[in-house]
PDB file of C-alpha atoms and ligand atoms in Angstrom:
ATOM      1  CA  MET A  13    -101.791 -84.879 113.389  1.00 86.00           C
ATOM      2  CA  LYS A  14    -101.566 -88.721 113.764  1.00 87.00           C
ATOM      3  CA  LYS A  15    -104.338 -89.657 116.492  1.00 92.00           C
ATOM      4  CA  ARG A  16    -104.049 -93.086 118.433  1.00 93.00           C
ATOM      5  CA  LYS A  17    -107.725 -95.107 117.285  1.00 93.00           C
ATOM      6  CA  ASN A  18    -110.134 -96.726 120.334  1.00 93.00           C
ATOM      7  CA  ILE A  19    -109.149 -94.264 122.486  1.00 97.00           C
ATOM      8  CA  LEU A  20    -111.929 -92.839 125.732  1.00 97.00           C
ATOM      9  CA  LYS A  21    -111.603 -89.138 125.554  1.00 98.00           C
ATOM     10  CA  ILE A  22    -113.596 -87.177 128.335  1.00 98.00           C
ATOM     11  CA  ALA A  23    -113.515 -83.184 128.154  1.00 98.00           C
ATOM     12  CA  ILE A  24    -114.928 -81.368 130.767  1.00 98.00           C
ATOM     13  CA  ASP A  25    -115.619 -77.632 130.807  1.00 98.00           C
ATOM     14  CA  SER A  26    -116.379 -74.876 134.333  1.00 98.00           C
ATOM     15  CA  PRO A  27    -115.498 -71.645 135.196  1.00 97.00           C
ATOM     16  CA  ALA A  28    -113.079 -71.348 138.050  1.00 94.00           C
ATOM     17  CA  ALA A  29    -112.690 -73.746 141.554  1.00 94.00           C
ATOM     18  CA  ALA A  30    -115.632 -75.478 140.324  1.00 96.00           C
ATOM     19  CA  GLY A  31    -114.039 -79.297 141.170  1.00 94.00           C
ATOM     20  CA  ALA A  32    -113.056 -79.883 137.814  1.00 96.00           C
ATOM     21  CA  GLY A  33    -109.527 -80.665 138.901  1.00 94.00           C
ATOM     22  CA  THR A  34    -110.410 -82.576 141.715  1.00 95.00           C
ATOM     23  CA  ILE A  35    -113.212 -85.002 139.309  1.00 97.00           C
ATOM     24  CA  GLY A  36    -110.691 -84.850 136.105  1.00 98.00           C
ATOM     25  CA  LYS A  37    -107.566 -86.629 138.183  1.00 97.00           C
ATOM     26  CA  ALA A  38    -110.330 -89.273 139.727  1.00 97.00           C
ATOM     27  CA  LEU A  39    -111.481 -89.825 136.614  1.00 98.00           C
ATOM     28  CA  SER A  40    -107.913 -90.367 135.025  1.00 98.00           C
ATOM     29  CA  LYS A  41    -107.346 -92.400 137.600  1.00 98.00           C
ATOM     30  CA  HIS A  42    -110.261 -94.464 137.723  1.00 98.00           C
ATOM     31  CA  TYR A  43    -109.958 -95.122 134.364  1.00 98.00           C
ATOM     32  CA  ASN A  44    -106.380 -95.260 133.357  1.00 98.00           C
ATOM     33  CA  LEU A  45    -106.509 -91.888 131.263  1.00 98.00           C
ATOM     34  CA  PHE A  46    -103.624 -89.301 130.961  1.00 97.00           C
ATOM     35  CA  TYR A  47    -104.701 -86.132 132.440  1.00 96.00           C
ATOM     36  CA  LEU A  48    -104.077 -82.540 131.824  1.00 95.00           C
ATOM     37  CA  ASP A  49    -104.951 -79.232 133.919  1.00 94.00           C
ATOM     38  CA  THR A  50    -105.610 -76.860 130.364  1.00 96.00           C
ATOM     39  CA  GLY A  51    -105.656 -73.840 133.088  1.00 94.00           C
ATOM     40  CA  LYS A  52    -102.069 -75.019 134.227  1.00 94.00           C
ATOM     41  CA  ILE A  53    -100.318 -73.806 130.594  1.00 95.00           C
ATOM     42  CA  TYR A  54    -102.306 -70.014 130.979  1.00 95.00           C
ATOM     43  CA  ARG A  55    -101.231 -70.376 134.356  1.00 94.00           C
ATOM     44  CA  TYR A  56     -97.421 -71.250 132.521  1.00 94.00           C
ATOM     45  CA  ILE A  57     -97.842 -68.627 130.473  1.00 95.00           C
ATOM     46  CA  ALA A  58     -99.148 -65.827 133.082  1.00 96.00           C
ATOM     47  CA  TYR A  59     -96.327 -67.140 135.744  1.00 94.00           C
ATOM     48  CA  LEU A  60     -93.776 -65.613 132.696  1.00 94.00           C
ATOM     49  CA  LYS A  61     -95.306 -62.902 131.798  1.00 96.00           C
ATOM     50  CA  LEU A  62     -95.123 -61.428 135.116  1.00 95.00           C
ATOM     51  CA  ASN A  63     -91.436 -63.299 135.972  1.00 94.00           C
ATOM     52  CA  TYR A  64     -90.178 -62.139 132.722  1.00 95.00           C
ATOM     53  CA  PRO A  65     -91.795 -58.724 131.074  1.00 96.00           C
ATOM     54  CA  LYS A  66     -89.227 -57.682 128.809  1.00 96.00           C
ATOM     55  CA  LYS A  67     -88.833 -60.873 126.592  1.00 96.00           C
ATOM     56  CA  PHE A  68     -92.318 -61.521 127.029  1.00 95.00           C
ATOM     57  CA  ASN A  69     -93.446 -62.128 123.021  1.00 94.00           C
ATOM     58  CA  ILE A  70     -94.875 -64.209 120.989  1.00 92.00           C
ATOM     59  CA  LYS A  71     -91.343 -65.719 120.147  1.00 95.00           C
ATOM     60  CA  PHE A  72     -90.798 -66.692 123.829  1.00 95.00           C
ATOM     61  CA  VAL A  73     -94.507 -68.088 124.109  1.00 94.00           C
ATOM     62  CA  LYS A  74     -93.946 -70.246 121.645  1.00 92.00           C
ATOM     63  CA  SER A  75     -90.206 -71.531 122.512  1.00 93.00           C
ATOM     64  CA  LYS A  76     -91.176 -72.069 125.809  1.00 92.00           C
ATOM     65  CA  ILE A  77     -95.037 -74.145 125.290  1.00 91.00           C
ATOM     66  CA  GLN A  78     -92.829 -75.936 122.328  1.00 88.00           C
ATOM     67  CA  SER A  79     -90.285 -77.402 125.263  1.00 88.00           C
ATOM     68  CA  LEU A  80     -92.811 -77.918 127.926  1.00 86.00           C
ATOM     69  CA  LYS A  81     -93.723 -81.501 129.175  1.00 82.00           C
ATOM     70  CA  PRO A  82     -96.493 -82.756 130.305  1.00 75.00           C
ATOM     71  CA  TYR A  83     -95.389 -83.695 133.002  1.00 73.00           C
ATOM     72  CA  ASP A  84     -93.351 -80.184 134.233  1.00 76.00           C
ATOM     73  CA  LEU A  85     -96.965 -78.303 134.106  1.00 74.00           C
ATOM     74  CA  LEU A  86     -98.005 -81.455 137.144  1.00 69.00           C
ATOM     75  CA  LYS A  87     -95.826 -80.558 139.244  1.00 69.00           C
ATOM     76  CA  LYS A  88     -96.710 -76.522 138.916  1.00 73.00           C
ATOM     77  CA  LYS A  89     -98.725 -74.612 141.620  1.00 74.00           C
ATOM     78  CA  LEU A  90     -99.235 -71.999 140.045  1.00 87.00           C
ATOM     79  CA  LEU A  91    -102.014 -70.941 142.282  1.00 83.00           C
ATOM     80  CA  SER A  92    -101.568 -67.278 143.523  1.00 85.00           C
ATOM     81  CA  ASN A  93    -104.089 -64.990 142.788  1.00 85.00           C
ATOM     82  CA  GLU A  94    -101.931 -62.686 140.715  1.00 90.00           C
ATOM     83  CA  VAL A  95    -100.811 -65.206 138.642  1.00 92.00           C
ATOM     84  CA  SER A  96    -104.913 -66.526 138.345  1.00 90.00           C
ATOM     85  CA  ASN A  97    -105.877 -62.782 137.071  1.00 91.00           C
ATOM     86  CA  GLU A  98    -103.363 -62.653 134.927  1.00 94.00           C
ATOM     87  CA  ALA A  99    -104.385 -66.007 133.363  1.00 94.00           C
ATOM     88  CA  SER A 100    -107.589 -64.915 132.650  1.00 91.00           C
ATOM     89  CA  ILE A 101    -105.430 -61.959 130.530  1.00 93.00           C
ATOM     90  CA  ILE A 102    -103.454 -63.367 128.547  1.00 95.00           C
ATOM     91  CA  SER A 103    -105.697 -66.548 127.375  1.00 95.00           C
ATOM     92  CA  LYS A 104    -107.459 -63.807 125.607  1.00 94.00           C
ATOM     93  CA  ILE A 105    -104.909 -63.310 123.413  1.00 94.00           C
ATOM     94  CA  LYS A 106    -105.065 -65.043 119.993  1.00 93.00           C
ATOM     95  CA  TYR A 107    -101.699 -66.222 119.664  1.00 93.00           C
ATOM     96  CA  ILE A 108    -100.887 -67.515 122.949  1.00 95.00           C
ATOM     97  CA  ARG A 109    -104.598 -69.328 122.410  1.00 95.00           C
ATOM     98  CA  LYS A 110    -102.915 -71.126 119.386  1.00 93.00           C
ATOM     99  CA  ALA A 111     -99.855 -71.789 120.470  1.00 92.00           C
ATOM    100  CA  VAL A 112    -101.064 -73.672 123.563  1.00 94.00           C
ATOM    101  CA  HIS A 113    -103.628 -75.292 121.114  1.00 94.00           C
ATOM    102  CA  SER A 114    -101.772 -78.313 119.024  1.00 90.00           C
ATOM    103  CA  PHE A 115     -99.818 -78.984 123.050  1.00 91.00           C
ATOM    104  CA  GLN A 116    -103.268 -79.658 123.772  1.00 96.00           C
ATOM    105  CA  THR A 117    -104.704 -81.588 120.422  1.00 96.00           C
ATOM    106  CA  ASN A 118    -101.735 -83.276 120.991  1.00 94.00           C
ATOM    107  CA  PHE A 119    -101.930 -84.663 124.549  1.00 94.00           C
ATOM    108  CA  ALA A 120    -106.216 -85.961 123.924  1.00 97.00           C
ATOM    109  CA  TYR A 121    -105.253 -87.365 120.609  1.00 98.00           C
ATOM    110  CA  ASN A 122    -102.109 -88.916 121.332  1.00 96.00           C
ATOM    111  CA  PRO A 123    -101.684 -90.121 124.905  1.00 96.00           C
ATOM    112  CA  PRO A 124     -98.351 -92.804 125.738  1.00 95.00           C
ATOM    113  CA  LYS A 125     -99.497 -95.983 124.935  1.00 96.00           C
ATOM    114  CA  LYS A 126     -99.588 -96.819 128.927  1.00 97.00           C
ATOM    115  CA  TYR A 127    -103.024 -95.059 128.573  1.00 97.00           C
ATOM    116  CA  ASN A 128    -106.852 -96.128 127.927  1.00 97.00           C
ATOM    117  CA  GLY A 129    -107.039 -92.299 126.866  1.00 98.00           C
ATOM    118  CA  SER A 130    -107.199 -88.762 128.072  1.00 98.00           C
ATOM    119  CA  CYS A 131    -108.988 -86.073 129.916  1.00 98.00           C
ATOM    120  CA  LEU A 132    -108.650 -82.622 129.851  1.00 98.00           C
ATOM    121  CA  ASP A 133    -110.161 -80.114 131.115  1.00 98.00           C
ATOM    122  CA  GLY A 134    -110.945 -75.794 130.783  1.00 98.00           C
ATOM    123  CA  ARG A 135    -112.722 -73.826 129.043  1.00 97.00           C
ATOM    124  CA  ASP A 136    -113.013 -74.513 125.168  1.00 98.00           C
ATOM    125  CA  ILE A 137    -112.408 -78.233 125.428  1.00 98.00           C
ATOM    126  CA  THR A 138    -115.374 -79.450 124.538  1.00 98.00           C
ATOM    127  CA  TYR A 139    -116.039 -77.334 121.649  1.00 98.00           C
ATOM    128  CA  LYS A 140    -112.653 -76.662 120.414  1.00 98.00           C
ATOM    129  CA  ILE A 141    -110.168 -78.813 121.480  1.00 98.00           C
ATOM    130  CA  VAL A 142    -112.033 -82.246 121.827  1.00 98.00           C
ATOM    131  CA  PRO A 143    -115.044 -81.530 119.853  1.00 98.00           C
ATOM    132  CA  ASP A 144    -115.914 -85.539 119.252  1.00 97.00           C
ATOM    133  CA  ALA A 145    -114.613 -86.839 123.209  1.00 98.00           C
ATOM    134  CA  GLU A 146    -117.097 -89.039 124.088  1.00 97.00           C
ATOM    135  CA  PHE A 147    -117.624 -87.843 126.780  1.00 98.00           C
ATOM    136  CA  LYS A 148    -118.141 -84.443 127.259  1.00 98.00           C
ATOM    137  CA  PHE A 149    -118.773 -82.972 130.963  1.00 98.00           C
ATOM    138  CA  TYR A 150    -119.521 -79.147 132.059  1.00 98.00           C
ATOM    139  CA  ILE A 151    -118.867 -78.678 135.843  1.00 98.00           C
ATOM    140  CA  THR A 152    -120.050 -76.474 137.805  1.00 98.00           C
ATOM    141  CA  ALA A 153    -120.942 -74.487 141.647  1.00 98.00           C
ATOM    142  CA  ASN A 154    -122.636 -71.483 142.720  1.00 97.00           C
ATOM    143  CA  LEU A 155    -119.854 -68.329 143.124  1.00 98.00           C
ATOM    144  CA  LYS A 156    -119.834 -68.680 146.612  1.00 98.00           C
ATOM    145  CA  THR A 157    -119.159 -72.114 147.356  1.00 98.00           C
ATOM    146  CA  ARG A 158    -116.089 -71.999 144.564  1.00 97.00           C
ATOM    147  CA  ALA A 159    -115.055 -68.937 146.065  1.00 97.00           C
ATOM    148  CA  MET A 160    -114.485 -70.846 149.312  1.00 97.00           C
ATOM    149  CA  ARG A 161    -113.309 -73.609 147.905  1.00 95.00           C
ATOM    150  CA  ARG A 162    -110.684 -71.907 145.878  1.00 94.00           C
ATOM    151  CA  TYR A 163    -109.721 -70.051 149.435  1.00 95.00           C
ATOM    152  CA  LYS A 164    -109.816 -73.041 151.694  1.00 95.00           C
ATOM    153  CA  GLU A 165    -106.566 -74.351 149.075  1.00 91.00           C
ATOM    154  CA  LEU A 166    -105.291 -71.185 149.319  1.00 91.00           C
ATOM    155  CA  LYS A 167    -104.701 -71.288 153.064  1.00 95.00           C
ATOM    156  CA  ASN A 168    -103.344 -74.635 153.339  1.00 94.00           C
ATOM    157  CA  LEU A 169    -100.843 -73.420 151.550  1.00 89.00           C
ATOM    158  CA  ASN A 170    -100.262 -70.858 153.686  1.00 90.00           C
ATOM    159  CA  LYS A 171    -100.959 -67.977 150.754  1.00 89.00           C
ATOM    160  CA  LYS A 172    -102.262 -64.262 152.987  1.00 92.00           C
ATOM    161  CA  ILE A 173    -105.503 -64.193 150.889  1.00 94.00           C
ATOM    162  CA  THR A 174    -108.524 -62.934 152.635  1.00 96.00           C
ATOM    163  CA  TYR A 175    -112.194 -64.722 151.596  1.00 97.00           C
ATOM    164  CA  GLU A 176    -113.239 -60.992 149.899  1.00 98.00           C
ATOM    165  CA  GLU A 177    -110.062 -60.894 147.913  1.00 96.00           C
ATOM    166  CA  VAL A 178    -110.538 -64.595 146.113  1.00 95.00           C
ATOM    167  CA  LEU A 179    -114.233 -63.732 145.781  1.00 97.00           C
ATOM    168  CA  LYS A 180    -113.319 -60.795 143.657  1.00 96.00           C
ATOM    169  CA  SER A 181    -110.776 -62.494 141.859  1.00 94.00           C
ATOM    170  CA  ILE A 182    -113.468 -65.396 140.868  1.00 96.00           C
ATOM    171  CA  LYS A 183    -116.119 -63.162 140.220  1.00 96.00           C
ATOM    172  CA  LYS A 184    -113.737 -60.918 137.308  1.00 94.00           C
ATOM    173  CA  ARG A 185    -112.723 -63.722 136.167  1.00 93.00           C
ATOM    174  CA  ASP A 186    -115.799 -65.458 135.847  1.00 96.00           C
ATOM    175  CA  LYS A 187    -116.488 -62.588 133.389  1.00 95.00           C
ATOM    176  CA  ASN A 188    -113.477 -61.996 131.948  1.00 93.00           C
ATOM    177  CA  ASP A 189    -114.304 -66.021 130.844  1.00 94.00           C
ATOM    178  CA  LEU A 190    -117.607 -66.037 129.623  1.00 97.00           C
ATOM    179  CA  ASN A 191    -117.699 -62.801 127.619  1.00 96.00           C
ATOM    180  CA  ARG A 192    -114.577 -62.684 125.488  1.00 95.00           C
ATOM    181  CA  LYS A 193    -114.606 -63.118 121.470  1.00 95.00           C
ATOM    182  CA  ILE A 194    -112.188 -66.222 121.363  1.00 95.00           C
ATOM    183  CA  SER A 195    -112.846 -69.390 123.055  1.00 96.00           C
ATOM    184  CA  PRO A 196    -115.411 -68.069 125.987  1.00 97.00           C
ATOM    185  CA  LEU A 197    -116.799 -71.084 128.584  1.00 98.00           C
ATOM    186  CA  LYS A 198    -119.947 -71.913 127.456  1.00 98.00           C
ATOM    187  CA  LYS A 199    -121.949 -75.185 127.839  1.00 98.00           C
ATOM    188  CA  THR A 200    -122.535 -76.915 124.685  1.00 98.00           C
ATOM    189  CA  LYS A 201    -125.764 -78.064 123.955  1.00 98.00           C
ATOM    190  CA  ASP A 202    -123.937 -81.615 124.122  1.00 98.00           C
ATOM    191  CA  SER A 203    -121.774 -81.777 127.951  1.00 98.00           C
ATOM    192  CA  LEU A 204    -123.741 -83.162 130.339  1.00 98.00           C
ATOM    193  CA  LEU A 205    -124.081 -80.502 133.437  1.00 98.00           C
ATOM    194  CA  ILE A 206    -123.265 -81.436 136.836  1.00 97.00           C
ATOM    195  CA  ASN A 207    -123.480 -78.738 139.737  1.00 97.00           C
ATOM    196  CA  THR A 208    -121.146 -79.960 142.709  1.00 96.00           C
ATOM    197  CA  THR A 209    -122.803 -77.062 145.079  1.00 97.00           C
ATOM    198  CA  ASN A 210    -124.135 -79.981 147.147  1.00 96.00           C
ATOM    199  CA  LEU A 211    -121.670 -83.025 146.423  1.00 95.00           C
ATOM    200  CA  ASN A 212    -118.729 -83.717 147.938  1.00 93.00           C
ATOM    201  CA  LYS A 213    -116.004 -84.931 145.884  1.00 93.00           C
ATOM    202  CA  ARG A 214    -116.725 -88.812 146.504  1.00 95.00           C
ATOM    203  CA  SER A 215    -120.110 -88.153 145.414  1.00 96.00           C
ATOM    204  CA  CYS A 216    -118.900 -86.192 142.541  1.00 96.00           C
ATOM    205  CA  PHE A 217    -117.027 -88.904 141.290  1.00 97.00           C
ATOM    206  CA  LEU A 218    -120.192 -91.466 141.704  1.00 97.00           C
ATOM    207  CA  LYS A 219    -122.177 -89.696 140.344  1.00 97.00           C
ATOM    208  CA  ILE A 220    -119.886 -89.471 136.976  1.00 98.00           C
ATOM    209  CA  LYS A 221    -118.601 -92.665 137.219  1.00 97.00           C
ATOM    210  CA  LYS A 222    -122.528 -94.217 136.755  1.00 97.00           C
ATOM    211  CA  ILE A 223    -123.048 -91.976 133.448  1.00 97.00           C
ATOM    212  CA  ILE A 224    -119.762 -93.457 131.554  1.00 97.00           C
ATOM    213  CA  ASP A 225    -120.131 -97.097 132.829  1.00 97.00           C
ATOM    214  CA  ARG A 226    -123.887 -97.709 131.754  1.00 94.00           C
ATOM    215  CA  LYS A 227    -121.962 -95.734 128.016  1.00 92.00           C
ATOM    216  CA  ILE A 228    -119.128 -98.212 128.259  1.00 89.00           C
ATOM    217  CA  ASN A 229    -120.865-101.204 129.384  1.00 75.00           C
ATOM    218  CA  TYR A 230    -122.855-101.197 127.464  1.00 59.00           C
TER     219      TYR A 230
HETATM  220  O1  C5P B  24    -108.440 -73.427 135.325  1.00 88.50           O
HETATM  221  P1  C5P B  24    -107.680 -72.579 135.977  1.00 88.50           P
HETATM  222  O2  C5P B  24    -108.257 -71.458 137.086  1.00 88.50           O
HETATM  223  O3  C5P B  24    -106.913 -72.483 136.348  1.00 88.50           O
HETATM  224  O4  C5P B  24    -107.572 -71.254 135.072  1.00 88.50           O
HETATM  225  C1  C5P B  24    -106.606 -70.033 134.814  1.00 88.50           C
HETATM  226  C2  C5P B  24    -107.570 -69.368 133.164  1.00 88.50           C
HETATM  227  O5  C5P B  24    -107.203 -69.522 132.362  1.00 88.50           O
HETATM  228  C3  C5P B  24    -108.983 -68.785 133.244  1.00 88.50           C
HETATM  229  O6  C5P B  24    -109.203 -68.222 134.316  1.00 88.50           O
HETATM  230  C4  C5P B  24    -109.000 -68.760 131.610  1.00 88.50           C
HETATM  231  O7  C5P B  24    -109.327 -67.284 131.172  1.00 88.50           O
HETATM  232  C5  C5P B  24    -108.275 -69.654 131.311  1.00 88.50           C
HETATM  233  N1  C5P B  24    -108.276 -71.117 130.519  1.00 88.50           N
HETATM  234  C6  C5P B  24    -108.749 -70.848 129.782  1.00 88.50           C
HETATM  235  N2  C5P B  24    -108.787 -71.598 128.066  1.00 88.50           N
HETATM  236  C7  C5P B  24    -109.040 -73.334 128.888  1.00 88.50           C
HETATM  237  C8  C5P B  24    -107.750 -73.018 130.729  1.00 88.50           C
HETATM  238  C9  C5P B  24    -107.689 -72.029 130.633  1.00 88.50           C
HETATM  239  O8  C5P B  24    -108.592 -69.230 128.815  1.00 88.50           O
HETATM  240  N3  C5P B  24    -108.912 -74.217 128.118  1.00 88.50           N
END
């Protein structure tokens, strides 16, 4: 794979609803980076499985990923509990991770010329997808805070769901993501831990910006 030289790469791993997407988007806007919420790819595949169960096989998934445009992903919401739960199931399948892998690495290492680099968030970004990222963060928050954030997000989208249902789903996904054999969620030694439990969006962004600026303005 061809790689663009001298680009800034930010890799973020985090459990569900910890705020990684919000931070990733804000950082990308500020530093002019190509942003990818990698969870959306797994959500999209989960959506395909739920909607086309008879067609769902390796060939079908590969063809869908190959024709996927990064901008199409941005338009997709795919936040329902059903899709979330299915995403954490299909993301354990080896052929699916393999199909998604090259889409992600190409995105990370070959952002369009108009961008200064890339920013990806997910579960295995810091150690598998962009292991040589200039900046690596592990963003987390306590379980109840994360469940409340996701609950409010879903309520804003007029989804019929209770806080308890969201809490249960996030708990289950954490368990799946942390304990699976293939590409589990983990904090690498070289990632900086950011706990967003008591931070609002702005202070979280400023905290990370300070860390980045200190190094790039050196
Ligand atoms: O980040 P998000 O909550 O949207 O991700 C949905 C699911 O996709 C996660 O629970 C996880 O199982 C899976 N995922 C993954 N690897 C990634 C991103 C997401 O396995 N890099």
